[in-house]
Structures are given as C-alpha cells and as structure tokens.
XYZ file of C-alpha atoms in Angstrom:
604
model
C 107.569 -35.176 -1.746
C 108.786 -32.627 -3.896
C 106.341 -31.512 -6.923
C 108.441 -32.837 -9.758
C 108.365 -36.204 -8.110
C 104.548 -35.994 -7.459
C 103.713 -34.399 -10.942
C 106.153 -36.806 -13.390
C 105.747 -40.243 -11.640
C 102.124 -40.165 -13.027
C 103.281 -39.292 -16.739
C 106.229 -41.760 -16.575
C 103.678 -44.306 -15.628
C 101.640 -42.993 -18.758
C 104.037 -43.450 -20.959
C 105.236 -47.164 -19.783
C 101.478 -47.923 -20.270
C 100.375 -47.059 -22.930
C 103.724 -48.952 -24.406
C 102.612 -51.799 -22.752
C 99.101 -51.354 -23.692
C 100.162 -51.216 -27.763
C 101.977 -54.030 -27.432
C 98.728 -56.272 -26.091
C 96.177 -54.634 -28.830
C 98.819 -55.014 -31.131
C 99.183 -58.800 -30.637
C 95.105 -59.038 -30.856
C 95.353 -57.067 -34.279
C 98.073 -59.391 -35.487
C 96.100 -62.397 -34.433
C 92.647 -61.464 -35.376
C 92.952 -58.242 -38.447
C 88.951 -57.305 -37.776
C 89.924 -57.011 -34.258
C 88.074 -52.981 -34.636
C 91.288 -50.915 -34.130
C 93.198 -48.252 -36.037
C 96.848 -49.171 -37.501
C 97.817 -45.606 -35.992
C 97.057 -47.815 -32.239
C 100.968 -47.640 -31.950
C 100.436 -43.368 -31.119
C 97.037 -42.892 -30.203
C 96.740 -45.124 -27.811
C 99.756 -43.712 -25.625
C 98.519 -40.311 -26.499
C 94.801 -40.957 -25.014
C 96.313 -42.526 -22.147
C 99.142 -39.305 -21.345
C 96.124 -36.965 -21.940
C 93.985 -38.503 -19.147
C 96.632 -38.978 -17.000
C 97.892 -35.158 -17.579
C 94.475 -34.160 -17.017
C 94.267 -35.710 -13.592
C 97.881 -34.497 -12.813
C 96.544 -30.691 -14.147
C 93.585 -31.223 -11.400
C 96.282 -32.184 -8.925
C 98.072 -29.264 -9.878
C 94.972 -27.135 -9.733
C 93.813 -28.399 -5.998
C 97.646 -27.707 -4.724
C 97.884 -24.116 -5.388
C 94.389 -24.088 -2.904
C 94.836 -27.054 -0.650
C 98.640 -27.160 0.161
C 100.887 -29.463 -1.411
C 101.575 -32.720 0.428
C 98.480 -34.165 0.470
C 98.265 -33.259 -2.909
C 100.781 -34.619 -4.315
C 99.689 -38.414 -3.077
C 96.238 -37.701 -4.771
C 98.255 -36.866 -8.120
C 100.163 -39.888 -7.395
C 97.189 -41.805 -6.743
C 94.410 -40.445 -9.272
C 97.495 -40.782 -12.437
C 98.740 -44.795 -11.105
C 94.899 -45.385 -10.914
C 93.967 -43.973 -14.613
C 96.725 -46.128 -15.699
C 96.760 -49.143 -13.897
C 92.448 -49.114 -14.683
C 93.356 -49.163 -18.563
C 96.087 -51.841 -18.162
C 93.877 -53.789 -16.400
C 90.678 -53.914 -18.372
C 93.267 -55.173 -21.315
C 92.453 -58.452 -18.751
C 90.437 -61.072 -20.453
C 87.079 -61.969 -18.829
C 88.065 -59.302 -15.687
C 84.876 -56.986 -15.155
C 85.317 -53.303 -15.303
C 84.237 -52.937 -11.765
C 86.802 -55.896 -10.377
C 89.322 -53.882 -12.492
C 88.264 -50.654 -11.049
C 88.996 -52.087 -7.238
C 92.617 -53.669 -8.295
C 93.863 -50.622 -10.051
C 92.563 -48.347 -7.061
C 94.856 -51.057 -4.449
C 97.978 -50.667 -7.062
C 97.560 -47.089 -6.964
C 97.871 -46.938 -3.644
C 101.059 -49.292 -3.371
C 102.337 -47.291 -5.587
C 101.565 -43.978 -4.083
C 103.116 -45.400 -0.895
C 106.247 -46.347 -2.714
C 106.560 -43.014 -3.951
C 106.108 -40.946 -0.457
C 108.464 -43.575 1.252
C 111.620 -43.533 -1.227
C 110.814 -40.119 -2.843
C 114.572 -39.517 -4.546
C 114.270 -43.045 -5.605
C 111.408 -42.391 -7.837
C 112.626 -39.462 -8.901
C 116.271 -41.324 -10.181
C 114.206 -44.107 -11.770
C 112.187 -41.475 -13.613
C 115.142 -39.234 -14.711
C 117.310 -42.515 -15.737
C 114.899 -44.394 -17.551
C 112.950 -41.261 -19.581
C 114.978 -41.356 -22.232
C 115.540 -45.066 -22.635
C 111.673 -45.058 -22.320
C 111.165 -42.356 -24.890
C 113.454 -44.824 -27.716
C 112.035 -47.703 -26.885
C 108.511 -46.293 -27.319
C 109.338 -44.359 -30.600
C 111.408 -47.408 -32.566
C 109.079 -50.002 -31.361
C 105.997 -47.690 -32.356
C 107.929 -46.749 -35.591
C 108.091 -50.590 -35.821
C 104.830 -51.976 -35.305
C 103.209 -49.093 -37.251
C 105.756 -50.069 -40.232
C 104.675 -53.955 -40.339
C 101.128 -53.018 -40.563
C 101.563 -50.815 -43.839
C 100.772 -52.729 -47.045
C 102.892 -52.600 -49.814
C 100.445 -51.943 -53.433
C 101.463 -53.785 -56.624
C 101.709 -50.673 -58.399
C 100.972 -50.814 -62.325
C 102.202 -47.932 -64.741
C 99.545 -46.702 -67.205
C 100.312 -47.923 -70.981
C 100.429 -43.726 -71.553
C 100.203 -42.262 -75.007
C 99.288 -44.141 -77.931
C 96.606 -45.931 -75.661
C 93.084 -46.140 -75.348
C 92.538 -44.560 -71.933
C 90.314 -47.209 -70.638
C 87.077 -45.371 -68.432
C 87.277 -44.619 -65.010
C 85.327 -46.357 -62.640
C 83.562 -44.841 -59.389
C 82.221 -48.298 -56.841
C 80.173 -46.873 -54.135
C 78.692 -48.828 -51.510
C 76.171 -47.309 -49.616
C 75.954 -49.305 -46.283
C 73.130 -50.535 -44.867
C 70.834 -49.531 -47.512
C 67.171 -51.240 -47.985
C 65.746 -50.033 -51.475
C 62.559 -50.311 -49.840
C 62.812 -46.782 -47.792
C 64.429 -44.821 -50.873
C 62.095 -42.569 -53.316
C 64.341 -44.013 -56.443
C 62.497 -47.431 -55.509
C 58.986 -45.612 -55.382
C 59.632 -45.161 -51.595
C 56.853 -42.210 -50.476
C 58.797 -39.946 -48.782
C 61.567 -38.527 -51.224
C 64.864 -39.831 -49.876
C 67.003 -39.997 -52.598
C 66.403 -37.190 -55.156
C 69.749 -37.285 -56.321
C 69.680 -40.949 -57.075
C 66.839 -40.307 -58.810
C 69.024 -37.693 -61.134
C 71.493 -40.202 -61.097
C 68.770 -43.004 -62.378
C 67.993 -41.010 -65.243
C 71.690 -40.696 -66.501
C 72.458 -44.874 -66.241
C 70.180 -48.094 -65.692
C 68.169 -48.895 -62.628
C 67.879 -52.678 -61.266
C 64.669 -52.898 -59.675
C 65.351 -56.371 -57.911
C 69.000 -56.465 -57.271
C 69.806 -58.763 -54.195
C 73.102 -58.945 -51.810
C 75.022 -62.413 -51.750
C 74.877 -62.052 -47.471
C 72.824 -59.760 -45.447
C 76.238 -58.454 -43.965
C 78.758 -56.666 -44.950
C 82.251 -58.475 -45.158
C 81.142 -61.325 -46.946
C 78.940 -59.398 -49.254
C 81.640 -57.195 -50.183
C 84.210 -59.523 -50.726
C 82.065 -61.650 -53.296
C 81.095 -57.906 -54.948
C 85.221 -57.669 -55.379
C 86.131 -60.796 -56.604
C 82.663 -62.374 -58.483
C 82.530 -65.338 -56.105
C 80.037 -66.382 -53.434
C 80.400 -66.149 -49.442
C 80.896 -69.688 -49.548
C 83.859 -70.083 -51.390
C 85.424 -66.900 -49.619
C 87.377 -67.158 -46.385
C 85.700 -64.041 -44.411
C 83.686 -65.045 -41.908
C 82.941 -62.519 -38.335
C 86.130 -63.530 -37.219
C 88.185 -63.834 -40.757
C 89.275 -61.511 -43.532
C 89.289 -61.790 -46.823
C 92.195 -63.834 -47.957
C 94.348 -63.658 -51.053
C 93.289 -66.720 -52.813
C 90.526 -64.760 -55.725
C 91.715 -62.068 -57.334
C 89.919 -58.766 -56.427
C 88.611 -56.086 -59.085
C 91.159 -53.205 -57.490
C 93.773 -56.239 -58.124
C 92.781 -56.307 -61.979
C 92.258 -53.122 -62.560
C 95.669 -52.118 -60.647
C 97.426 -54.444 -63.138
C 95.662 -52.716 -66.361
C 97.350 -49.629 -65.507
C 94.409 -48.543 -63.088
C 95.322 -46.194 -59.989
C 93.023 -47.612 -57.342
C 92.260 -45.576 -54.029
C 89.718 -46.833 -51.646
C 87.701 -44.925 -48.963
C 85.956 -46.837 -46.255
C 83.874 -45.383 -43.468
C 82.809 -49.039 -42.050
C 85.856 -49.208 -40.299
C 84.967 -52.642 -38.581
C 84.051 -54.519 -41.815
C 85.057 -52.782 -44.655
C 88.773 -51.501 -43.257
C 92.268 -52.499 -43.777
C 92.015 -55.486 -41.740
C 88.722 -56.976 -43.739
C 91.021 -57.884 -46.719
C 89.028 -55.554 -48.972
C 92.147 -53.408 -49.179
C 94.030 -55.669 -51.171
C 95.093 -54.245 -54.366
C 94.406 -50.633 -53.327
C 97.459 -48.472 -53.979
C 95.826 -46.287 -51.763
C 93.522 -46.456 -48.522
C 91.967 -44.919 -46.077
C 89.681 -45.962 -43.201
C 90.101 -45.298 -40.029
C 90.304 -41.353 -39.231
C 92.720 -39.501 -37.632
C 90.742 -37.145 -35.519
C 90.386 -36.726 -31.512
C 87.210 -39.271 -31.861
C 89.855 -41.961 -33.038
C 92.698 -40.999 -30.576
C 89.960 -41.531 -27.316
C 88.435 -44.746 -28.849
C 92.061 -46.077 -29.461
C 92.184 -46.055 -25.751
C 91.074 -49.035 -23.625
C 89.906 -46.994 -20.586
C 88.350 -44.540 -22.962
C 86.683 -46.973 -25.017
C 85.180 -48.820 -21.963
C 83.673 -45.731 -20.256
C 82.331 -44.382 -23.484
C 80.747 -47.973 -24.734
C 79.143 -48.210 -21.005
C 75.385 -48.287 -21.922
C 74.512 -46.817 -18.359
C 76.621 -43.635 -19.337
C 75.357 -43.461 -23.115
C 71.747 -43.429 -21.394
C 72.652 -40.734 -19.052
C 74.267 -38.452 -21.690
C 71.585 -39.437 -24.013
C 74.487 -40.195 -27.091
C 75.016 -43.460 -28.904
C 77.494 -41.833 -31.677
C 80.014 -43.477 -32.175
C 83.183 -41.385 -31.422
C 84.977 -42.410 -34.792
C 82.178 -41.970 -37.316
C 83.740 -41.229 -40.960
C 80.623 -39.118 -42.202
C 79.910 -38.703 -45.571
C 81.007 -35.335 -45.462
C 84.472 -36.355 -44.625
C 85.091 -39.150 -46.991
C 83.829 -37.142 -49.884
C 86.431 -34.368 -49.227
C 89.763 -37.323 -48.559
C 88.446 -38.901 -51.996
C 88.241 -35.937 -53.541
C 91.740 -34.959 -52.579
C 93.257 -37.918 -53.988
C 91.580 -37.473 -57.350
C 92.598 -33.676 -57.589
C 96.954 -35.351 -56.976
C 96.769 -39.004 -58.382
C 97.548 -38.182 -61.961
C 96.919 -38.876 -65.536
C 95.700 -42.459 -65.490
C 92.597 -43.998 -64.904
C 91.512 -44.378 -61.532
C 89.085 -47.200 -60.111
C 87.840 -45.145 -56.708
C 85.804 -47.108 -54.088
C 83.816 -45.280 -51.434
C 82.206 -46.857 -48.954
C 79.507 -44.787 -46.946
C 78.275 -45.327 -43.163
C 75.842 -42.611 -42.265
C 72.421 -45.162 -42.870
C 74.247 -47.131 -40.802
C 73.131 -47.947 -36.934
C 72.486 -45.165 -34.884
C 70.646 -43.638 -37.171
C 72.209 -40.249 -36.473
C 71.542 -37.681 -39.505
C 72.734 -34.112 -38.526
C 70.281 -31.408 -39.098
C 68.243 -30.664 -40.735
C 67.488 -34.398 -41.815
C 67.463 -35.028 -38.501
C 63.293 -34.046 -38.554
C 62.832 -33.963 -42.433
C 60.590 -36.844 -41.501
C 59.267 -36.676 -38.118
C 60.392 -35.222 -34.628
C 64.038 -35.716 -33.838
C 64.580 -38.696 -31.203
C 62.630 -38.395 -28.148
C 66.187 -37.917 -26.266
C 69.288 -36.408 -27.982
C 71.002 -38.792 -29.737
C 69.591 -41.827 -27.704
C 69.254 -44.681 -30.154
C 66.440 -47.513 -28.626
C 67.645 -49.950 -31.630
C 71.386 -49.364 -30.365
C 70.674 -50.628 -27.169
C 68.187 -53.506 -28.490
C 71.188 -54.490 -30.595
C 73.768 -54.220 -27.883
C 72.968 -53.840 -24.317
C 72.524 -56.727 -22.120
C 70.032 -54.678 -19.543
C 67.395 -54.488 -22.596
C 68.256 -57.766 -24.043
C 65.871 -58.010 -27.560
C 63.034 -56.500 -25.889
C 60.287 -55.756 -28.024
C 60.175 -52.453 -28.796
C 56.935 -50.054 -29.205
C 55.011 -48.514 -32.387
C 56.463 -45.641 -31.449
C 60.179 -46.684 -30.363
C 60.105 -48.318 -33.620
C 58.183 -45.357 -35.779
C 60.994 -43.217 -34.346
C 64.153 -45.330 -35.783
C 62.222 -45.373 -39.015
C 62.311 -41.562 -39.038
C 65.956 -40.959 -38.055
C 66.510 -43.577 -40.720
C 65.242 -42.245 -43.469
C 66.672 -38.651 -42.089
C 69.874 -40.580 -42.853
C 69.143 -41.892 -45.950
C 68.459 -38.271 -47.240
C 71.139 -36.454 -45.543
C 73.896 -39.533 -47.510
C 71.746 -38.829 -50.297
C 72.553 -35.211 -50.541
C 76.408 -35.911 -49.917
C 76.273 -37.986 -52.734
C 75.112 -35.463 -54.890
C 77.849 -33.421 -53.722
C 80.555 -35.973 -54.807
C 78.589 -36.204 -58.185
C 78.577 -33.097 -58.646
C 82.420 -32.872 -57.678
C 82.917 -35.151 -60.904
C 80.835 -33.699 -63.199
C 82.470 -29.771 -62.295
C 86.036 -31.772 -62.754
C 85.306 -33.047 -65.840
C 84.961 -37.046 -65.579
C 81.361 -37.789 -65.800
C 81.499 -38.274 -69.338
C 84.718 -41.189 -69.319
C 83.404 -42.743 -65.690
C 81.514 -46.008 -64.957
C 79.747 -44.716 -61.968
C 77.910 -48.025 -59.341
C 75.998 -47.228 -57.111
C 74.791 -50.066 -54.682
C 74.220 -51.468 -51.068
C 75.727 -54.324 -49.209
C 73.183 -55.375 -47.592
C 69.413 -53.600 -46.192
C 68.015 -53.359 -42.960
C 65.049 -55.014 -40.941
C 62.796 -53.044 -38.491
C 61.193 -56.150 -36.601
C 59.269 -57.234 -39.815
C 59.772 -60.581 -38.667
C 60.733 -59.839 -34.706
C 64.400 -58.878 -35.598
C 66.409 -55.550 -36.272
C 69.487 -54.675 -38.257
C 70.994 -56.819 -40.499
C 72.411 -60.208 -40.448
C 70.400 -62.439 -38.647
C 67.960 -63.727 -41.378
C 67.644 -63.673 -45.410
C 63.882 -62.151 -45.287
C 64.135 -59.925 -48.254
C 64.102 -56.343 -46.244
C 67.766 -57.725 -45.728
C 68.787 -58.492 -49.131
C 66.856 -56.579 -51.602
C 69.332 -53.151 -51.995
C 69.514 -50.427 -54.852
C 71.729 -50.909 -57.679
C 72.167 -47.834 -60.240
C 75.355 -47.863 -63.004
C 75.547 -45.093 -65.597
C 78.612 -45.736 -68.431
C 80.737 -43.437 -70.410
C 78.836 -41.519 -72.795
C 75.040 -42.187 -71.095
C 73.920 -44.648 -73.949
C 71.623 -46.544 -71.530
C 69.878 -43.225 -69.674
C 66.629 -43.870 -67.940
C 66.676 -47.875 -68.465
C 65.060 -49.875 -65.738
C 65.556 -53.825 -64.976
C 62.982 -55.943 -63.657
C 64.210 -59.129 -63.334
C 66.208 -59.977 -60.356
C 69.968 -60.055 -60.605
C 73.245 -60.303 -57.793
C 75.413 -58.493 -56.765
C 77.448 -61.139 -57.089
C 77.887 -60.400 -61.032
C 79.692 -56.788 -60.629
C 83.202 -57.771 -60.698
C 82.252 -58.964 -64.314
C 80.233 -56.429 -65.720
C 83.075 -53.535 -64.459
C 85.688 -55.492 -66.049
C 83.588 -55.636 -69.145
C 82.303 -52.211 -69.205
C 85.806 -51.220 -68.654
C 87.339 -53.222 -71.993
C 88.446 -55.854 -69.856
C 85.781 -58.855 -70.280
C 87.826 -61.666 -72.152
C 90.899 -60.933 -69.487
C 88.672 -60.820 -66.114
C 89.499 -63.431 -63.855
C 86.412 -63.298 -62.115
C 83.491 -65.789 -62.523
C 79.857 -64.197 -63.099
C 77.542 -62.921 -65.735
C 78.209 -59.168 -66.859
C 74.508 -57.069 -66.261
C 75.555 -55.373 -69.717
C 73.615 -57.961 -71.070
C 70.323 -56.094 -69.375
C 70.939 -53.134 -72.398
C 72.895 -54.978 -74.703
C 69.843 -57.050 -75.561
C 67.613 -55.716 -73.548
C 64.516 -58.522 -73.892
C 63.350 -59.070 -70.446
C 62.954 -62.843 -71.198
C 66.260 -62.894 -72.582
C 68.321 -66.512 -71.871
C 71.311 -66.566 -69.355
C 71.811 -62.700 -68.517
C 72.845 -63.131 -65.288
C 74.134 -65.401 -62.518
C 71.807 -67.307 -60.156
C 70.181 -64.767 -57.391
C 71.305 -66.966 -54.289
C 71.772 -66.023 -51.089
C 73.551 -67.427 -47.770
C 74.035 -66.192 -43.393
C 75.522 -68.034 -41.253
C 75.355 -67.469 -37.208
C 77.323 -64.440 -35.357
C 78.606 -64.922 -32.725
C 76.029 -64.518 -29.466
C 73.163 -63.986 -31.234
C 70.071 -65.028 -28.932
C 68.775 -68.892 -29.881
C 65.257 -67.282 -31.362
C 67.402 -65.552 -34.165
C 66.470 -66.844 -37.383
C 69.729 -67.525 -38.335
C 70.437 -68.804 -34.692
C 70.071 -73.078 -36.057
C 72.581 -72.761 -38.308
C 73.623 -72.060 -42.138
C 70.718 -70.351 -43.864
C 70.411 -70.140 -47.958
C 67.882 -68.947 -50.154
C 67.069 -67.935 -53.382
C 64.949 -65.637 -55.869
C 63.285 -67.856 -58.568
C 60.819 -65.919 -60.466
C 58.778 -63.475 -58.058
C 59.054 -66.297 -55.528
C 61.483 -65.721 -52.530
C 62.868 -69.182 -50.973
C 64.530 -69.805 -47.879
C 65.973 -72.788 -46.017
C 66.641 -72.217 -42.335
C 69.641 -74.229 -40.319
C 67.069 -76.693 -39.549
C 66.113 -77.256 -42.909
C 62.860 -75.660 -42.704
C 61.707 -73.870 -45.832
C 59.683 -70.608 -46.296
C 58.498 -69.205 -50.046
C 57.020 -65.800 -50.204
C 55.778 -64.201 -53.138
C 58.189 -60.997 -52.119
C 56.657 -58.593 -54.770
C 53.160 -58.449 -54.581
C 53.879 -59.248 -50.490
C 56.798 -57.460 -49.839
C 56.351 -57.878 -45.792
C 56.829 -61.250 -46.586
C 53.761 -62.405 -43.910
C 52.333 -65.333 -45.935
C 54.554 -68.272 -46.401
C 53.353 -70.707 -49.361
C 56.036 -72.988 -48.990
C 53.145 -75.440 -47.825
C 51.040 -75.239 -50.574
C 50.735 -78.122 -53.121
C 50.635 -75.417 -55.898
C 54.205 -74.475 -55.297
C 56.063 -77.829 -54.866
C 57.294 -77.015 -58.151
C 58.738 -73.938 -57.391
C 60.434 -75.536 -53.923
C 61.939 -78.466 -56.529
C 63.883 -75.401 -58.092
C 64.636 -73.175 -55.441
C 66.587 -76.465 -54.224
C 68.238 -77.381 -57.006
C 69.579 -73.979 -57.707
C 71.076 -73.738 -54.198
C 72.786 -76.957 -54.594
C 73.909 -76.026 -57.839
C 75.794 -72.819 -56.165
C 76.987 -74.794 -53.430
C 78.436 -77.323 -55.541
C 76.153 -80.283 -54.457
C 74.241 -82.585 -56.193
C 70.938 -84.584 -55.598
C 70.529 -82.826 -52.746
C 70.706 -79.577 -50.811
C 74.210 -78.427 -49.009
C-alpha cells in the first residue's frame, strides 16, 4: 500500500464522520434546544474528530520512518477507521462505551482489510469523492449553522430630543447562597466588592429564588411570572408565550446584549436569549472544539479517568475573566443608545474550581488537584450519594468560598470597567443569584432537589442612577420574581411593562417596613429531575413553599408539610409544623400557595 493511500483513507474517513456525526447531534439539538451543545457543532465537531484522527495518522507516520512502512500503514489504517468508527458509534443510543469500543475495533479492521486488498480502489474513491465531500460538508455546515442563528427584533433609539432612558446592568451570579458571602454578615470576607457595591444601592436581606434551579428561575426573573405558568422544565425551554424584559426593553429603543457562562441552562437553547440583539454563550476556544466531539466528550466525562488525572474542570468553562472582557467589548462598539446588558456568571458554580490564589484564601487547596468529591457525589454512579466526611465536606466549603471571592473580585473589575467608562452614574446596576447551594444540611448537595432555604435564600443588591437610595437595607422578604417590574419601572417604563409583579421601588419609595402590598407573594416551587435517587426530597413529586413572616413553609410531593423559623434557625433542624401554636401560620402558608397556583379551597 502506497503511503498516500495509507495516510488519506484515515482523514477521508474523518471528514465523512464527523459530517455524519453533525448531522445526528444536530437532529438532537433541533429536537431537544438544552440538548448541552454549541451552535458552532456544525465545525467543531469535524474539526475535533480530523485532529484525533491526524494525530493517530502523525504517530503512524512517526513509527514508519523507524519500523518500515507496510505494516505501518495497516496500523494508520486501523488506529484512524477505529478513532472514527468509536465516535460514530457511541452517537448509539443505550450502546456502552466498551461494546462500542469492540465494534469500532472489528470495523476497523474490515476496513483496513479492504484497503490492503483493493489499494488503487481506495485511493480512486478518495481522490473522486474529496471534493464532492468537501461541498457537501461546507453548504450543509453553512446550512445548519445558518438555521440555528436567531434573528433580533431590532428597535432604533428615539435619538435626540429624548430622554435617554438609564442603562441597565442584570447580573446573575450562579449558584450563589447569601449565606457564605461577607455582604450577608458571612465571617470570612467573600465579597468585599459587593460590600462597596451595597453601599452605593439597596441591600435585600431576605430575597428568595422562584426555583432552586436555574432555567426556571431565570425565566420567571425575565418575564415576572412564576415556574408554573412558564414552559421550561429540564427538558424544555423557555417559550415565546410572556414577554421577556430584553423583549421590552429592545422595543423602547434598548440595545440588549447578553453574556451567559451557564451554557447548559442559561444558553441559546434555554429560551433566555429571546429578545437579545446580541448573545453569547458558548466559547469558541480549544476546550469547546474537544467537548463538541462525541469521542472526546466521552473519554474526558469518564469518572475513572477524571480520578486518575485528578481534574473535574470542565473543558468549556466561560470564567469570569472571559465574559467580563466579551461584555466589555460590546459596550466599547454598540453605540449611542441605551443598553440593557445581562451577564450571567459560573465560577461558584460546581466544581468549585477558583484559580489561585483563592484557591487557599480559605483553607488548603483540594487534597488532589482539581479532584472535586461533590462532582462525583453528584455524578458518578461508582460513588452513588455516598455520604461524604467532615472533612470531604469542610474541603468543598473552602474551594467554595475560594470561588465566591475570586467572582467577587472579577466583579469588581467589571464595576470598575463602568465606572472608568463613564456609566455608573445613568446605570441601574442588579446584582442577584438564581438559586444557592446545599452542603448536606439536610443529606443533599447542590441545588435543585429540595426548597430548604440554603437553596433559595440568594443576594439581591440594585443601585439606580444618581445613588439616591445608598446604604439602604430591606428586611422583609421579597422574590425574585418581582424584577422584571421594578427594572421596567426604574427604567421609566412602569405603566407600559407587560409583566405582572410588584416593583421593590416601593422598599425606598416609602420605605416603612410594615408598609401594605410592596411586593409579590415570596412562593416557591421544584419539581423532580430526571434520575434523582427516590430519598431526594423532591424525589415524591411537586414541592411548593412559602415565606410568611420569619416562618419558612414547605409542602413535599406527598403532601407532607415542614415550617421552620429560617432566621433565628437558619439550618433549618427544628420543624414546628406540628405544633398547635403554628396551625395558624400553616392555614396561611396554604392559602398563599393556592392563591399563586391559581386554586382555591385547597392546595394545588
């Protein structure tokens, strides 16, 4: 066989791959948008699969010049048809890696066969079919990549003669518990700059999530409505039936650019992009191109090789870092009129990864690299939700709050950014949280398994155009749920907004603490994701809850209740939903439930 046969079958085979490998991921994207993969699929993914191929091929290469050539060139053959009938395969639902490994190995060596026996053969199907190849892949890439581009409702600014209307600046910290940050009286100091930022705006001590996950929490933050009534679910985006705040805002003349680094959640295929002229989310970086790839995906999620390499990062992490300097660059070209800028942070965000040197600001780094326990309590089968140690658990606690303060300093850096570039003074800046974080207060970990308030209970900071409410704090609890409203009031926008809610201006407006109706009911709703273990609070079904006074109520999918007085016991270990004393606060919790879910003399 001569080498061009030996070295190009391999690459051909690549090529005709990875097309066929965009074409299945493509069809899961277009049936299921949070399916977690990049729009740019339709080039990465050929371009991770040529670049292991080529590497094999370059080994083959490498062994010929010392080995001789002819058995050589059937273990290029071999080694490239394996690489890329082992990607093709795994695209095989229900087929095991290892069962995929064995028929891609047999292929391979059919193929390799094929090739030796009817050498010019190959070589004629190669040269004839390249360049057929090479247009079909580019036009149908070109075409796929098209169809998933949206296309904004772009709104031109009233210009001169106009009040310019304030910016606004949404930022979503992900995965952030106000419990563990200083601004919330947290011990070890976490978030210094939110603490500048606190005494420039209002503070909401008791502001609680809608969900204690992300989709569904953001979507009611966008359009003022609860989970309930919203379409997202873990297998559903957010559909177009509410109006979103970027979709108002877009239509007063707003340029809206959002910036998401929860790729899976909070992406283009969440529905959270709608009525964004502009936005990013996934990255395009060599992290993104391998995890585009089937074959690269599967070795790298294998917990038995993050173990051995002692590295749970994921390979497309948007840092903070990053998504500060792409939002930045796209206020420094989109022009003269007001902006509405979304930025949606991931670094507190399972593994707790911070880079140095918050990676021991509070403790030794992990006992082994970047080896995350909680990633593989969350995710691997071989640990399966075992309980994990004082000091397993003291450790994620460390790196967690090492994350907390490395975000925190990149969000000082973006603040600062707008302050040296003159818009601090005409910008609504929010600052909040989707959701918190559990560390086995009540057996469980992460997020979205329960509505115990560690889950819920999430930072909340807004400073307005010209600081007239610096250093205010709010006691009472309010939702999240209620800052579609007050952005489209603080903005000049309240009698137009289409979305339903209580503005939180009424916290400084009148600022009485006992003040009537100055916000929307603090309710509160999970439902169950998908193979969760049965033990799982949220395991028996729908769970909602509810803050009524400094009494925390929850009714599991079983219709058992729990009350916890959540301030005075924030660990939430006491449960007084049995006591006689607090019927009365049960009757209420109830009621306003069923009032959010639209029942009556009952609960839903």
């Amino acid at each position: 066989m001569k080498n061009r046969t030996a070295f190009a079958l391999p690459l051909w085979l690549a090529v005709a791959g990875g097309a066929l490998e965009v074409a299945v991921l493509y069809g899961r994207k277009r049936a299921n948008p949070l399916v977690h993969l990049s729009d740019d699929l339709v080039w990465m993914a050929p371009l991770a699969l040529f670049t292991v191929t080529a590497l094999v091929v370059a080994i083959g290469v490498a062994i010929a010049r010392l080995r001789g050539p002819r058995p050589t060139q059937a273990l290029a053959v071999f080694g490239g048809a394996a690489v890329v009938m082992f990607d093709l395969l795994l695209l095989v639902p229900r087929l095991a890696p290892p069962a995929a490994a064995v028929l891609a190995a047999g292929a391979a060596v059919q193929i390799s066969r094929a090739a030796l026996a009817r050498e010019a053969a190959a070589w004629r199907l190669i040269r004839q079919s390249s360049p057929w190849l090479a247009m079909a892949v580019v036009l149908g890439g070109a075409g796929l990549w098209h169809s998933t581009r949206p296309v904004p409702a772009v709104a031109a600014f009233a210009g001169a003669g106009s009040t310019r209307p304030p910016n606004v600046v949404f930022i979503t910290l992900d995965t952030v518990r106000a419990a563990n940050l200083s601004v919330y009286g947290y011990a070890r100091p976490t978030t210094p700059n939110l603490e500048h930022l606190a005494t420039r705006g209002v503070v909401f001590d008791a502001a609680f999530s809608t969900a204690s996950w992300t989709l569904p929490s953001h979507a009611s933050m966008f359009t003022g409505r609860w989970p309930h009534e919203l379409s997202v679910d873990y297998d559903a985006p957010l559909d177009a039936t509410f109006p979103t705040l970027a979709e108002f805002l877009g239509s007063h003349g707003y340029a809206t650019a959002g910036f998401a680094a929860n790729l899976a959640y909070v992406g283009r295929g969440s529905g959270l992009a709608r009525g964004f002229q502009h936005f990013e989310d996934y990255p395009r970086s060599p992290g993104q191109i391998a995890s585009s790839s089937t074959l690269v995906r599967t070795v790298a999620d294998n917990f038995r090789v993050r173990r051995l390499v002692e590295n749970d990062e994921h390979l497309n992490r948007v840092e903070a870092e990053d998504l500060n300097t792409r939002a930045l660059s796209w206020l420094d070209r989109h022009g003269e009129a007001p902006f509405m800028l979304f930025l949606n942070y991931f670094d507190a965000h399972e593994p707790y990864l911070p880079p140095p040197p918050f990676d021991r600001r509070f403790g030794p780094m992990r006992a082994h690299g970047k080896h995350s326990p909680l990633h593989h309590w969350l995710w691997n089968p071989a640990v399966g939700y075992s309980n994990m140690g004082d000091g397993e658990r003291r450790e994620e606690v460390d790196a967690y709050d090492g994350a907390l303060a490395s975000l925190d300093a990149r969000l000082g850096e973006f603040l600062d950014a707008l302050d040296h570039r003159g818009l601090t003074d005409n910008t609504i800046v929010v600052v909040t949280s989707d959701h918190g974080e559990e560390f086995g207060e009540h057996g469980v970990y992460d997020h979205g398994y329960s509505l115990y308030q560690f889950g819920l209970h999430v930072p909340l900071l807004i400073a307005t155009p010209g600081r007239q409410i610096k250093g205010l704090r709010v006691t009472a609890p309010v939702t999240l749920r209620d800052l579609a409203a007050t952005v489209s009031e603080l903005a000049g926008f309240g009698g137009q907004a289409p979305f339903p809610g209580v503005s939180l201006a009424g916290w400084w407006n009148d600022p009485a603490e006992g003040a009537p109706a100055t916000g929307s009911p603090v309710v509160f709703e999970v439902r169950p994701s998908p193979g969760q273990p049965d033990w799982f609070p949220s395991s028996k079904g729908d769970m909602a809850g509810a803050i009524v006074g400094p009494l925390h109520y929850i009714r599991n999918g079983e219709g058992r209740e729990e009350l916890y007085a959540w301030t005075t016991d924030p660990l939430e270990t006491q449960d007084l939903a049995g006591q006689p004393a607090q019927q009365g606060v049960l009757t209420a919790a109830r009621a306003q439930v069923a009032r959010v879910h639209g029942v009556t003399g009952g609960t839903p």
